[in-house]
Amino acid sequence: MDGEPSKTPNRGRWQRWAFAAVPAVGLLELGAHLVQTNSVAPDGDWNAARDCVASQARPEDLVAFAPRWADPLGRQHFGTALATLEREARADETRFPRAFEVSIRGAHLAVFDGWRRAGEQRFGRVTVTTWENPAPAQVLDDLVSMVDPQHLRVVRGEGECTFTHGAVQSGNLGFGPAVPGDRFTCPGGAFVGASVVADLDYYPHRCIYAPPPGGNAPLRLRFQGVRFGRTLHGHHALYVEAERDRKGAPVTITFRVDDSTLGSVVHHDGDGWKPFEFDTSALAGQTGELVAEIASPSGDRRMYCFEADTR
C-alpha cells in the first residue's frame, strides 16, 4: 500500500543475526558452569574441616552447617558420628554451650548472632567458626528421652497403649513421620513414640509423635519422675504434609501436675515449629508426674509432634 513503510528490511536484519543467539547462549551456560564448578568446595577441604571439628567437639556441643541447603553435604562428609540425630534434628540451639559452624561461600546462621565468636579456621573453601553460648540452658529432664515404659504411661481415649518392640517403618512423601521400633501401640493402630518431624521449612526436629484421636477423647501422656526447674520449655508442630494446606483442625496441648494446670497452647495449621514456655518456679526442686494432654476437634491427618524439657 502506498505510503506504508515496509517492515521487510528490519525483519531481514534480525534474521541475519539470529544465528548469533545460539553461541551466545552457549557462552552464558559455559560461564555459569565455570562459576559453579570453581565455587564447589573440594572433598579435601571438607575432610580437613571434619578432622578439625572431630578433634575439638564435645558431646554436648553443636555442629551446624551453613547455609542450611548445604546440610546434606555436611552430613555426607562429617558422618553420623559428628552429624548426630540430636544435632541435626535439634529443637533449637539454646541448650548447646558451644557450636561449630561449618560454612561454605561465606554463609552464616543467624541463630548464632548473639553468641561470642571464639575462633575461626579456614580449610580452603570451608570455614569452621567456633561460637560460645553466653547463657546455655541447663536442662534437667528431656521428655523425648523419657519415652519408655519406665517413665511414661500412655492412654488414648479410654484405651491403654502398650509399649512394643518392632521394626522401624518409613515411606515416601506423604507417609508421615517414621514409625520407631520402640513405641506405644494404641487401640485402633495409632502409635506414640520418639520420631522426627519435618516442619513447614522442611527442617527436621526430634520430638514425641502424639496424634490426638479427635472429638472428646484426648490423648494423655503421663511422665513419671520428672525433675522440675523454673520453666517447662518446648516446641510443637505437625508433619509438613499435614499442615501446609492450612485446612486441619487446631491441636491443643495442656500440661498438668496433680490438679494444677501449668499451661496450654494451641497449634494452628501454618504455625510451623512453634515454641512455648510455662512457668514452673513453684515446683522448682521437686520431682513428680507431669501429664501432657493432646486434644483436637478432629483426628483427621493430625500428625502432631511435640518436645519439651524442664529447666
PDB file of C-alpha atoms in Angstrom:
ATOM      1  CA  MET A   1       0.000   0.000   0.000  1.00  0.00           C
ATOM      2  CA  ASP A   2       1.324   3.443  -0.978  1.00  0.00           C
ATOM      3  CA  GLY A   3       2.770   5.472   1.908  1.00  0.00           C
ATOM      4  CA  GLU A   4       3.115   2.479   4.359  1.00  0.00           C
ATOM      5  CA  PRO A   5       6.731   1.756   5.388  1.00  0.00           C
ATOM      6  CA  SER A   6       7.995  -1.694   4.655  1.00  0.00           C
ATOM      7  CA  LYS A   7       8.915  -3.984   7.599  1.00  0.00           C
ATOM      8  CA  THR A   8      10.910  -6.334   5.425  1.00  0.00           C
ATOM      9  CA  PRO A   9      14.348  -4.691   5.923  1.00  0.00           C
ATOM     10  CA  ASN A  10      14.093  -4.846   9.758  1.00  0.00           C
ATOM     11  CA  ARG A  11      12.968  -8.471   9.598  1.00  0.00           C
ATOM     12  CA  GLY A  12      15.882  -9.247   7.345  1.00  0.00           C
ATOM     13  CA  ARG A  13      18.398  -7.731   9.733  1.00  0.00           C
ATOM     14  CA  TRP A  14      17.046  -9.855  12.659  1.00  0.00           C
ATOM     15  CA  GLN A  15      17.193 -12.976  10.555  1.00  0.00           C
ATOM     16  CA  ARG A  16      20.797 -12.304   9.570  1.00  0.00           C
ATOM     17  CA  TRP A  17      21.877 -12.037  13.226  1.00  0.00           C
ATOM     18  CA  ALA A  18      19.593 -14.709  14.713  1.00  0.00           C
ATOM     19  CA  PHE A  19      22.320 -17.350  14.329  1.00  0.00           C
ATOM     20  CA  ALA A  20      24.427 -15.472  16.909  1.00  0.00           C
ATOM     21  CA  ALA A  21      21.932 -16.284  19.679  1.00  0.00           C
ATOM     22  CA  VAL A  22      22.947 -19.945  19.752  1.00  0.00           C
ATOM     23  CA  PRO A  23      26.669 -19.451  20.530  1.00  0.00           C
ATOM     24  CA  ALA A  24      25.781 -16.572  22.903  1.00  0.00           C
ATOM     25  CA  VAL A  25      23.581 -18.850  24.984  1.00  0.00           C
ATOM     26  CA  GLY A  26      26.312 -21.479  24.899  1.00  0.00           C
ATOM     27  CA  LEU A  27      28.860 -18.980  26.226  1.00  0.00           C
ATOM     28  CA  LEU A  28      26.498 -17.967  29.027  1.00  0.00           C
ATOM     29  CA  GLU A  29      25.989 -21.598  30.030  1.00  0.00           C
ATOM     30  CA  LEU A  30      29.751 -22.208  29.925  1.00  0.00           C
ATOM     31  CA  GLY A  31      30.324 -19.202  32.168  1.00  0.00           C
ATOM     32  CA  ALA A  32      27.707 -20.373  34.645  1.00  0.00           C
ATOM     33  CA  HIS A  33      29.249 -23.838  34.649  1.00  0.00           C
ATOM     34  CA  LEU A  34      32.709 -22.411  35.392  1.00  0.00           C
ATOM     35  CA  VAL A  35      31.332 -20.324  38.260  1.00  0.00           C
ATOM     36  CA  GLN A  36      29.561 -23.336  39.770  1.00  0.00           C
ATOM     37  CA  THR A  37      32.475 -25.728  39.436  1.00  0.00           C
ATOM     38  CA  ASN A  38      35.018 -23.217  40.745  1.00  0.00           C
ATOM     39  CA  SER A  39      32.862 -22.447  43.812  1.00  0.00           C
ATOM     40  CA  VAL A  40      32.431 -26.073  44.864  1.00  0.00           C
ATOM     41  CA  ALA A  41      34.390 -26.985  47.992  1.00  0.00           C
ATOM     42  CA  PRO A  42      36.682 -29.958  47.271  1.00  0.00           C
ATOM     43  CA  ASP A  43      36.389 -33.123  49.328  1.00  0.00           C
ATOM     44  CA  GLY A  44      39.805 -32.418  50.819  1.00  0.00           C
ATOM     45  CA  ASP A  45      38.563 -29.133  52.303  1.00  0.00           C
ATOM     46  CA  TRP A  46      35.508 -30.817  53.824  1.00  0.00           C
ATOM     47  CA  ASN A  47      37.623 -33.635  55.242  1.00  0.00           C
ATOM     48  CA  ALA A  48      40.113 -31.215  56.798  1.00  0.00           C
ATOM     49  CA  ALA A  49      37.256 -29.296  58.420  1.00  0.00           C
ATOM     50  CA  ARG A  50      35.782 -32.570  59.675  1.00  0.00           C
ATOM     51  CA  ASP A  51      39.066 -33.609  61.290  1.00  0.00           C
ATOM     52  CA  CYS A  52      39.332 -30.226  62.977  1.00  0.00           C
ATOM     53  CA  VAL A  53      35.834 -30.430  64.448  1.00  0.00           C
ATOM     54  CA  ALA A  54      36.275 -34.073  65.466  1.00  0.00           C
ATOM     55  CA  SER A  55      39.368 -33.177  67.473  1.00  0.00           C
ATOM     56  CA  GLN A  56      37.586 -30.443  69.436  1.00  0.00           C
ATOM     57  CA  ALA A  57      33.854 -31.143  69.667  1.00  0.00           C
ATOM     58  CA  ARG A  58      32.437 -32.493  72.910  1.00  0.00           C
ATOM     59  CA  PRO A  59      29.190 -34.500  73.055  1.00  0.00           C
ATOM     60  CA  GLU A  60      27.269 -31.501  74.383  1.00  0.00           C
ATOM     61  CA  ASP A  61      28.466 -29.202  71.557  1.00  0.00           C
ATOM     62  CA  LEU A  62      26.515 -28.393  68.418  1.00  0.00           C
ATOM     63  CA  VAL A  63      27.816 -28.979  64.903  1.00  0.00           C
ATOM     64  CA  ALA A  64      25.842 -26.993  62.306  1.00  0.00           C
ATOM     65  CA  PHE A  65      26.227 -26.369  58.578  1.00  0.00           C
ATOM     66  CA  ALA A  66      25.712 -23.107  56.701  1.00  0.00           C
ATOM     67  CA  PRO A  67      23.896 -22.341  54.527  1.00  0.00           C
ATOM     68  CA  ARG A  68      21.104 -24.707  55.516  1.00  0.00           C
ATOM     69  CA  TRP A  69      20.892 -26.147  51.991  1.00  0.00           C
ATOM     70  CA  ALA A  70      24.456 -27.422  52.488  1.00  0.00           C
ATOM     71  CA  ASP A  71      23.324 -29.674  55.333  1.00  0.00           C
ATOM     72  CA  PRO A  72      23.240 -32.842  53.163  1.00  0.00           C
ATOM     73  CA  LEU A  73      26.827 -32.131  52.100  1.00  0.00           C
ATOM     74  CA  GLY A  74      27.817 -31.712  55.719  1.00  0.00           C
ATOM     75  CA  ARG A  75      26.201 -34.986  56.733  1.00  0.00           C
ATOM     76  CA  GLN A  76      27.888 -36.773  53.839  1.00  0.00           C
ATOM     77  CA  HIS A  77      31.382 -35.590  54.742  1.00  0.00           C
ATOM     78  CA  PHE A  78      31.111 -35.474  58.539  1.00  0.00           C
ATOM     79  CA  GLY A  79      29.241 -38.762  59.021  1.00  0.00           C
ATOM     80  CA  THR A  80      26.836 -39.754  61.779  1.00  0.00           C
ATOM     81  CA  ALA A  81      29.500 -39.586  64.481  1.00  0.00           C
ATOM     82  CA  LEU A  82      29.511 -35.775  64.206  1.00  0.00           C
ATOM     83  CA  ALA A  83      26.247 -35.057  62.360  1.00  0.00           C
ATOM     84  CA  THR A  84      24.259 -36.885  65.026  1.00  0.00           C
ATOM     85  CA  LEU A  85      20.474 -37.110  65.196  1.00  0.00           C
ATOM     86  CA  GLU A  86      20.441 -34.913  68.305  1.00  0.00           C
ATOM     87  CA  ARG A  87      22.350 -32.192  66.458  1.00  0.00           C
ATOM     88  CA  GLU A  88      20.687 -32.460  63.071  1.00  0.00           C
ATOM     89  CA  ALA A  89      17.113 -32.737  64.388  1.00  0.00           C
ATOM     90  CA  ARG A  90      17.539 -30.341  67.318  1.00  0.00           C
ATOM     91  CA  ALA A  91      14.580 -28.490  68.779  1.00  0.00           C
ATOM     92  CA  ASP A  92      16.592 -25.262  68.965  1.00  0.00           C
ATOM     93  CA  GLU A  93      20.113 -24.117  69.864  1.00  0.00           C
ATOM     94  CA  THR A  94      19.502 -22.880  73.421  1.00  0.00           C
ATOM     95  CA  ARG A  95      20.862 -25.917  75.295  1.00  0.00           C
ATOM     96  CA  PHE A  96      24.217 -26.117  73.480  1.00  0.00           C
ATOM     97  CA  PRO A  97      27.093 -24.379  75.313  1.00  0.00           C
ATOM     98  CA  ARG A  98      29.240 -24.216  72.173  1.00  0.00           C
ATOM     99  CA  ALA A  99      28.749 -24.576  68.436  1.00  0.00           C
ATOM    100  CA  PHE A 100      30.968 -25.332  65.468  1.00  0.00           C
ATOM    101  CA  GLU A 101      29.531 -23.604  62.417  1.00  0.00           C
ATOM    102  CA  VAL A 102      30.855 -25.265  59.263  1.00  0.00           C
ATOM    103  CA  SER A 103      30.208 -22.941  56.344  1.00  0.00           C
ATOM    104  CA  ILE A 104      30.833 -22.506  52.641  1.00  0.00           C
ATOM    105  CA  ARG A 105      30.504 -19.440  50.390  1.00  0.00           C
ATOM    106  CA  GLY A 106      30.685 -17.088  53.395  1.00  0.00           C
ATOM    107  CA  ALA A 107      27.329 -18.248  54.773  1.00  0.00           C
ATOM    108  CA  HIS A 108      26.338 -17.741  58.413  1.00  0.00           C
ATOM    109  CA  LEU A 109      23.436 -18.968  60.563  1.00  0.00           C
ATOM    110  CA  ALA A 110      21.581 -16.067  62.172  1.00  0.00           C
ATOM    111  CA  VAL A 111      20.882 -18.095  65.342  1.00  0.00           C
ATOM    112  CA  PHE A 112      24.494 -17.500  66.401  1.00  0.00           C
ATOM    113  CA  ASP A 113      24.309 -13.699  66.127  1.00  0.00           C
ATOM    114  CA  GLY A 114      24.088 -13.284  69.901  1.00  0.00           C
ATOM    115  CA  TRP A 115      26.872 -15.783  70.645  1.00  0.00           C
ATOM    116  CA  ARG A 116      30.554 -14.990  71.216  1.00  0.00           C
ATOM    117  CA  ARG A 117      32.953 -15.801  68.385  1.00  0.00           C
ATOM    118  CA  ALA A 118      35.695 -17.907  69.984  1.00  0.00           C
ATOM    119  CA  GLY A 119      37.717 -18.788  66.893  1.00  0.00           C
ATOM    120  CA  GLU A 120      37.777 -19.315  63.163  1.00  0.00           C
ATOM    121  CA  GLN A 121      39.770 -21.646  60.929  1.00  0.00           C
ATOM    122  CA  ARG A 122      39.752 -21.862  57.137  1.00  0.00           C
ATOM    123  CA  PHE A 123      40.293 -25.039  55.190  1.00  0.00           C
ATOM    124  CA  GLY A 124      40.283 -23.935  51.584  1.00  0.00           C
ATOM    125  CA  ARG A 125      36.667 -23.200  50.747  1.00  0.00           C
ATOM    126  CA  VAL A 126      35.289 -24.471  54.073  1.00  0.00           C
ATOM    127  CA  THR A 127      35.333 -22.311  57.215  1.00  0.00           C
ATOM    128  CA  VAL A 128      34.886 -23.566  60.780  1.00  0.00           C
ATOM    129  CA  THR A 129      33.760 -20.882  63.231  1.00  0.00           C
ATOM    130  CA  THR A 130      33.540 -21.651  66.941  1.00  0.00           C
ATOM    131  CA  TRP A 131      30.747 -19.919  68.850  1.00  0.00           C
ATOM    132  CA  GLU A 132      30.161 -19.853  72.620  1.00  0.00           C
ATOM    133  CA  ASN A 133      26.633 -19.565  74.007  1.00  0.00           C
ATOM    134  CA  PRO A 134      26.541 -16.720  76.569  1.00  0.00           C
ATOM    135  CA  ALA A 135      23.686 -18.343  78.509  1.00  0.00           C
ATOM    136  CA  PRO A 136      23.185 -22.053  77.706  1.00  0.00           C
ATOM    137  CA  ALA A 137      20.038 -23.606  79.148  1.00  0.00           C
ATOM    138  CA  GLN A 138      20.555 -26.101  81.964  1.00  0.00           C
ATOM    139  CA  VAL A 139      18.211 -28.953  81.083  1.00  0.00           C
ATOM    140  CA  LEU A 140      17.034 -31.179  83.927  1.00  0.00           C
ATOM    141  CA  ASP A 141      14.844 -33.673  82.057  1.00  0.00           C
ATOM    142  CA  ASP A 142      14.124 -34.033  78.356  1.00  0.00           C
ATOM    143  CA  LEU A 143      10.689 -35.608  77.763  1.00  0.00           C
ATOM    144  CA  VAL A 144      11.754 -37.019  74.382  1.00  0.00           C
ATOM    145  CA  SER A 145      14.332 -39.189  76.161  1.00  0.00           C
ATOM    146  CA  MET A 146      11.664 -40.451  78.584  1.00  0.00           C
ATOM    147  CA  VAL A 147       9.511 -42.279  76.026  1.00  0.00           C
ATOM    148  CA  ASP A 148       9.881 -45.740  77.545  1.00  0.00           C
ATOM    149  CA  PRO A 149       7.789 -47.943  79.864  1.00  0.00           C
ATOM    150  CA  GLN A 150       9.822 -46.918  82.922  1.00  0.00           C
ATOM    151  CA  HIS A 151       8.986 -43.227  82.565  1.00  0.00           C
ATOM    152  CA  LEU A 152       5.784 -42.998  80.537  1.00  0.00           C
ATOM    153  CA  ARG A 153       2.220 -44.287  80.510  1.00  0.00           C
ATOM    154  CA  VAL A 154       0.001 -43.506  77.502  1.00  0.00           C
ATOM    155  CA  VAL A 155      -3.812 -43.522  77.349  1.00  0.00           C
ATOM    156  CA  ARG A 156      -5.618 -42.737  74.084  1.00  0.00           C
ATOM    157  CA  GLY A 157      -9.282 -42.079  74.675  1.00  0.00           C
ATOM    158  CA  GLU A 158     -10.350 -44.865  77.026  1.00  0.00           C
ATOM    159  CA  GLY A 159      -7.735 -47.355  75.859  1.00  0.00           C
ATOM    160  CA  GLU A 160      -4.303 -48.013  77.341  1.00  0.00           C
ATOM    161  CA  CYS A 161      -1.405 -48.011  74.883  1.00  0.00           C
ATOM    162  CA  THR A 162       1.125 -50.822  75.308  1.00  0.00           C
ATOM    163  CA  PHE A 163       4.867 -50.482  74.777  1.00  0.00           C
ATOM    164  CA  THR A 164       6.102 -52.698  71.947  1.00  0.00           C
ATOM    165  CA  HIS A 165       9.341 -53.510  70.133  1.00  0.00           C
ATOM    166  CA  GLY A 166       9.081 -53.797  66.343  1.00  0.00           C
ATOM    167  CA  ALA A 167      10.713 -52.809  63.095  1.00  0.00           C
ATOM    168  CA  VAL A 168      11.188 -49.198  62.065  1.00  0.00           C
ATOM    169  CA  GLN A 169       8.766 -48.231  59.287  1.00  0.00           C
ATOM    170  CA  SER A 170       9.118 -45.366  56.832  1.00  0.00           C
ATOM    171  CA  GLY A 171       7.948 -44.473  53.352  1.00  0.00           C
ATOM    172  CA  ASN A 172       7.830 -41.890  50.597  1.00  0.00           C
ATOM    173  CA  LEU A 173       6.498 -38.355  50.744  1.00  0.00           C
ATOM    174  CA  GLY A 174       3.062 -38.433  52.366  1.00  0.00           C
ATOM    175  CA  PHE A 175       3.818 -41.469  54.531  1.00  0.00           C
ATOM    176  CA  GLY A 176       4.214 -39.252  57.561  1.00  0.00           C
ATOM    177  CA  PRO A 177       6.839 -39.443  60.314  1.00  0.00           C
ATOM    178  CA  ALA A 178       8.841 -42.658  60.553  1.00  0.00           C
ATOM    179  CA  VAL A 179       7.350 -45.251  62.900  1.00  0.00           C
ATOM    180  CA  PRO A 180      10.008 -46.004  65.536  1.00  0.00           C
ATOM    181  CA  GLY A 181      10.801 -49.573  66.502  1.00  0.00           C
ATOM    182  CA  ASP A 182      10.202 -48.868  70.194  1.00  0.00           C
ATOM    183  CA  ARG A 183       6.776 -47.286  70.562  1.00  0.00           C
ATOM    184  CA  PHE A 184       3.486 -47.271  72.410  1.00  0.00           C
ATOM    185  CA  THR A 185       0.862 -49.001  70.282  1.00  0.00           C
ATOM    186  CA  CYS A 186      -2.666 -47.744  70.897  1.00  0.00           C
ATOM    187  CA  PRO A 187      -6.114 -49.213  70.169  1.00  0.00           C
ATOM    188  CA  GLY A 188      -7.073 -48.589  66.544  1.00  0.00           C
ATOM    189  CA  GLY A 189      -3.490 -48.821  65.279  1.00  0.00           C
ATOM    190  CA  ALA A 190      -2.176 -45.399  66.278  1.00  0.00           C
ATOM    191  CA  PHE A 191       1.197 -45.100  67.937  1.00  0.00           C
ATOM    192  CA  VAL A 192       3.092 -42.751  70.248  1.00  0.00           C
ATOM    193  CA  GLY A 193       6.875 -42.641  70.139  1.00  0.00           C
ATOM    194  CA  ALA A 194      10.019 -40.609  69.617  1.00  0.00           C
ATOM    195  CA  SER A 195      10.297 -39.758  65.929  1.00  0.00           C
ATOM    196  CA  VAL A 196      11.441 -36.951  63.612  1.00  0.00           C
ATOM    197  CA  VAL A 197       9.038 -34.482  62.010  1.00  0.00           C
ATOM    198  CA  ALA A 198       9.812 -32.095  59.160  1.00  0.00           C
ATOM    199  CA  ASP A 199       8.388 -28.624  59.771  1.00  0.00           C
ATOM    200  CA  LEU A 200       6.994 -26.177  57.206  1.00  0.00           C
ATOM    201  CA  ASP A 201      10.535 -25.251  56.164  1.00  0.00           C
ATOM    202  CA  TYR A 202      11.383 -28.968  55.867  1.00  0.00           C
ATOM    203  CA  TYR A 203      13.795 -28.753  58.808  1.00  0.00           C
ATOM    204  CA  PRO A 204      13.821 -31.967  60.873  1.00  0.00           C
ATOM    205  CA  HIS A 205      13.024 -31.985  64.582  1.00  0.00           C
ATOM    206  CA  ARG A 206      13.240 -34.862  67.039  1.00  0.00           C
ATOM    207  CA  CYS A 207      10.013 -34.961  69.031  1.00  0.00           C
ATOM    208  CA  ILE A 208       7.277 -37.127  70.532  1.00  0.00           C
ATOM    209  CA  TYR A 209       4.788 -38.153  67.863  1.00  0.00           C
ATOM    210  CA  ALA A 210       1.406 -37.979  69.617  1.00  0.00           C
ATOM    211  CA  PRO A 211      -1.587 -37.712  67.237  1.00  0.00           C
ATOM    212  CA  PRO A 212      -4.875 -36.913  69.018  1.00  0.00           C
ATOM    213  CA  PRO A 213      -7.861 -39.197  68.304  1.00  0.00           C
ATOM    214  CA  GLY A 214     -10.214 -36.233  67.836  1.00  0.00           C
ATOM    215  CA  GLY A 215     -13.516 -35.308  69.393  1.00  0.00           C
ATOM    216  CA  ASN A 216     -13.928 -35.598  73.143  1.00  0.00           C
ATOM    217  CA  ALA A 217     -11.318 -38.338  73.533  1.00  0.00           C
ATOM    218  CA  PRO A 218      -7.915 -36.797  74.290  1.00  0.00           C
ATOM    219  CA  LEU A 219      -4.512 -38.443  74.289  1.00  0.00           C
ATOM    220  CA  ARG A 220      -2.802 -38.421  77.691  1.00  0.00           C
ATOM    221  CA  LEU A 221       0.896 -38.930  78.290  1.00  0.00           C
ATOM    222  CA  ARG A 222       1.822 -39.377  81.948  1.00  0.00           C
ATOM    223  CA  PHE A 223       5.547 -38.843  82.546  1.00  0.00           C
ATOM    224  CA  GLN A 224       6.867 -40.261  85.813  1.00  0.00           C
ATOM    225  CA  GLY A 225       9.714 -38.959  87.966  1.00  0.00           C
ATOM    226  CA  VAL A 226      10.128 -35.630  86.172  1.00  0.00           C
ATOM    227  CA  ARG A 227      12.554 -33.203  87.821  1.00  0.00           C
ATOM    228  CA  PHE A 228      11.133 -29.697  87.764  1.00  0.00           C
ATOM    229  CA  GLY A 229      13.020 -26.449  87.411  1.00  0.00           C
ATOM    230  CA  ARG A 230      11.843 -22.919  86.865  1.00  0.00           C
ATOM    231  CA  THR A 231      10.383 -23.434  83.376  1.00  0.00           C
ATOM    232  CA  LEU A 232       8.884 -26.023  81.060  1.00  0.00           C
ATOM    233  CA  HIS A 233      10.266 -25.216  77.625  1.00  0.00           C
ATOM    234  CA  GLY A 234       9.196 -26.791  74.342  1.00  0.00           C
ATOM    235  CA  HIS A 235       8.009 -26.698  70.735  1.00  0.00           C
ATOM    236  CA  HIS A 236       5.258 -28.363  68.728  1.00  0.00           C
ATOM    237  CA  ALA A 237       4.242 -28.829  65.114  1.00  0.00           C
ATOM    238  CA  LEU A 238       2.544 -31.115  62.652  1.00  0.00           C
ATOM    239  CA  TYR A 239       4.215 -33.080  59.879  1.00  0.00           C
ATOM    240  CA  VAL A 240       4.599 -30.631  56.988  1.00  0.00           C
ATOM    241  CA  GLU A 241       2.290 -32.512  54.619  1.00  0.00           C
ATOM    242  CA  ALA A 242      -0.473 -32.403  57.247  1.00  0.00           C
ATOM    243  CA  GLU A 243      -0.464 -28.655  57.900  1.00  0.00           C
ATOM    244  CA  ARG A 244       0.862 -26.889  54.806  1.00  0.00           C
ATOM    245  CA  ASP A 245      -2.609 -26.630  53.210  1.00  0.00           C
ATOM    246  CA  ARG A 246      -3.931 -24.943  56.383  1.00  0.00           C
ATOM    247  CA  LYS A 247      -7.171 -26.906  56.385  1.00  0.00           C
ATOM    248  CA  GLY A 248      -6.854 -29.056  59.510  1.00  0.00           C
ATOM    249  CA  ALA A 249      -8.356 -28.678  62.952  1.00  0.00           C
ATOM    250  CA  PRO A 250      -6.285 -26.967  65.679  1.00  0.00           C
ATOM    251  CA  VAL A 251      -4.435 -29.118  68.200  1.00  0.00           C
ATOM    252  CA  THR A 252      -4.186 -28.162  71.870  1.00  0.00           C
ATOM    253  CA  ILE A 253      -1.609 -29.453  74.337  1.00  0.00           C
ATOM    254  CA  THR A 254      -2.149 -28.917  78.063  1.00  0.00           C
ATOM    255  CA  PHE A 255       0.352 -29.702  80.808  1.00  0.00           C
ATOM    256  CA  ARG A 256      -0.784 -30.598  84.313  1.00  0.00           C
ATOM    257  CA  VAL A 257       0.798 -31.525  87.629  1.00  0.00           C
ATOM    258  CA  ASP A 258      -1.625 -33.089  90.116  1.00  0.00           C
ATOM    259  CA  ASP A 259      -4.737 -30.907  89.936  1.00  0.00           C
ATOM    260  CA  SER A 260      -2.932 -27.813  88.693  1.00  0.00           C
ATOM    261  CA  THR A 261      -2.655 -26.720  85.069  1.00  0.00           C
ATOM    262  CA  LEU A 262       0.780 -25.419  84.153  1.00  0.00           C
ATOM    263  CA  GLY A 263      -0.343 -24.078  80.817  1.00  0.00           C
ATOM    264  CA  SER A 264      -1.977 -24.751  77.496  1.00  0.00           C
ATOM    265  CA  VAL A 265      -1.040 -23.821  73.932  1.00  0.00           C
ATOM    266  CA  VAL A 266      -2.838 -24.252  70.600  1.00  0.00           C
ATOM    267  CA  HIS A 267      -1.214 -25.170  67.314  1.00  0.00           C
ATOM    268  CA  HIS A 268      -2.932 -23.959  64.151  1.00  0.00           C
ATOM    269  CA  ASP A 269      -2.009 -25.150  60.681  1.00  0.00           C
ATOM    270  CA  GLY A 270       0.647 -22.825  59.331  1.00  0.00           C
ATOM    271  CA  ASP A 271       2.287 -22.170  62.711  1.00  0.00           C
ATOM    272  CA  GLY A 272       5.193 -24.471  61.873  1.00  0.00           C
ATOM    273  CA  TRP A 273       7.716 -25.358  64.603  1.00  0.00           C
ATOM    274  CA  LYS A 274       6.142 -23.203  67.319  1.00  0.00           C
ATOM    275  CA  PRO A 275       7.832 -22.582  70.713  1.00  0.00           C
ATOM    276  CA  PHE A 276       6.135 -22.429  74.103  1.00  0.00           C
ATOM    277  CA  GLU A 277       7.245 -21.969  77.690  1.00  0.00           C
ATOM    278  CA  PHE A 278       5.465 -22.203  81.048  1.00  0.00           C
ATOM    279  CA  ASP A 279       6.494 -21.010  84.493  1.00  0.00           C
ATOM    280  CA  THR A 280       7.172 -23.868  86.920  1.00  0.00           C
ATOM    281  CA  SER A 281       9.077 -21.919  89.594  1.00  0.00           C
ATOM    282  CA  ALA A 282       6.584 -23.089  92.236  1.00  0.00           C
ATOM    283  CA  LEU A 283       7.713 -26.682  91.533  1.00  0.00           C
ATOM    284  CA  ALA A 284      11.459 -25.997  91.316  1.00  0.00           C
ATOM    285  CA  GLY A 285      13.470 -28.697  93.064  1.00  0.00           C
ATOM    286  CA  GLN A 286      10.563 -31.174  93.158  1.00  0.00           C
ATOM    287  CA  THR A 287      10.114 -34.471  91.336  1.00  0.00           C
ATOM    288  CA  GLY A 288       6.737 -35.766  90.242  1.00  0.00           C
ATOM    289  CA  GLU A 289       4.309 -36.760  87.499  1.00  0.00           C
ATOM    290  CA  LEU A 290       3.824 -34.466  84.529  1.00  0.00           C
ATOM    291  CA  VAL A 291       0.745 -35.041  82.364  1.00  0.00           C
ATOM    292  CA  ALA A 292       0.565 -33.859  78.756  1.00  0.00           C
ATOM    293  CA  GLU A 293      -2.944 -33.925  77.271  1.00  0.00           C
ATOM    294  CA  ILE A 294      -3.347 -33.539  73.498  1.00  0.00           C
ATOM    295  CA  ALA A 295      -6.776 -32.852  72.011  1.00  0.00           C
ATOM    296  CA  SER A 296      -8.325 -31.742  68.723  1.00  0.00           C
ATOM    297  CA  PRO A 297     -11.882 -31.464  67.359  1.00  0.00           C
ATOM    298  CA  SER A 298     -10.826 -33.835  64.569  1.00  0.00           C
ATOM    299  CA  GLY A 299      -8.229 -36.567  64.309  1.00  0.00           C
ATOM    300  CA  ASP A 300      -8.039 -36.376  60.513  1.00  0.00           C
ATOM    301  CA  ARG A 301      -4.362 -36.095  59.493  1.00  0.00           C
ATOM    302  CA  ARG A 302      -3.414 -34.585  62.840  1.00  0.00           C
ATOM    303  CA  MET A 303       0.186 -35.822  62.653  1.00  0.00           C
ATOM    304  CA  TYR A 304       1.144 -33.895  65.758  1.00  0.00           C
ATOM    305  CA  CYS A 305       4.546 -33.928  67.437  1.00  0.00           C
ATOM    306  CA  PHE A 306       5.967 -32.043  70.432  1.00  0.00           C
ATOM    307  CA  GLU A 307       9.107 -31.808  72.517  1.00  0.00           C
ATOM    308  CA  ALA A 308       9.595 -30.320  75.963  1.00  0.00           C
ATOM    309  CA  ASP A 309      12.150 -30.194  78.749  1.00  0.00           C
ATOM    310  CA  THR A 310      12.401 -28.877  82.288  1.00  0.00           C
ATOM    311  CA  ARG A 311      14.951 -26.150  83.051  1.00  0.00           C
TER     312      ARG A 311
END
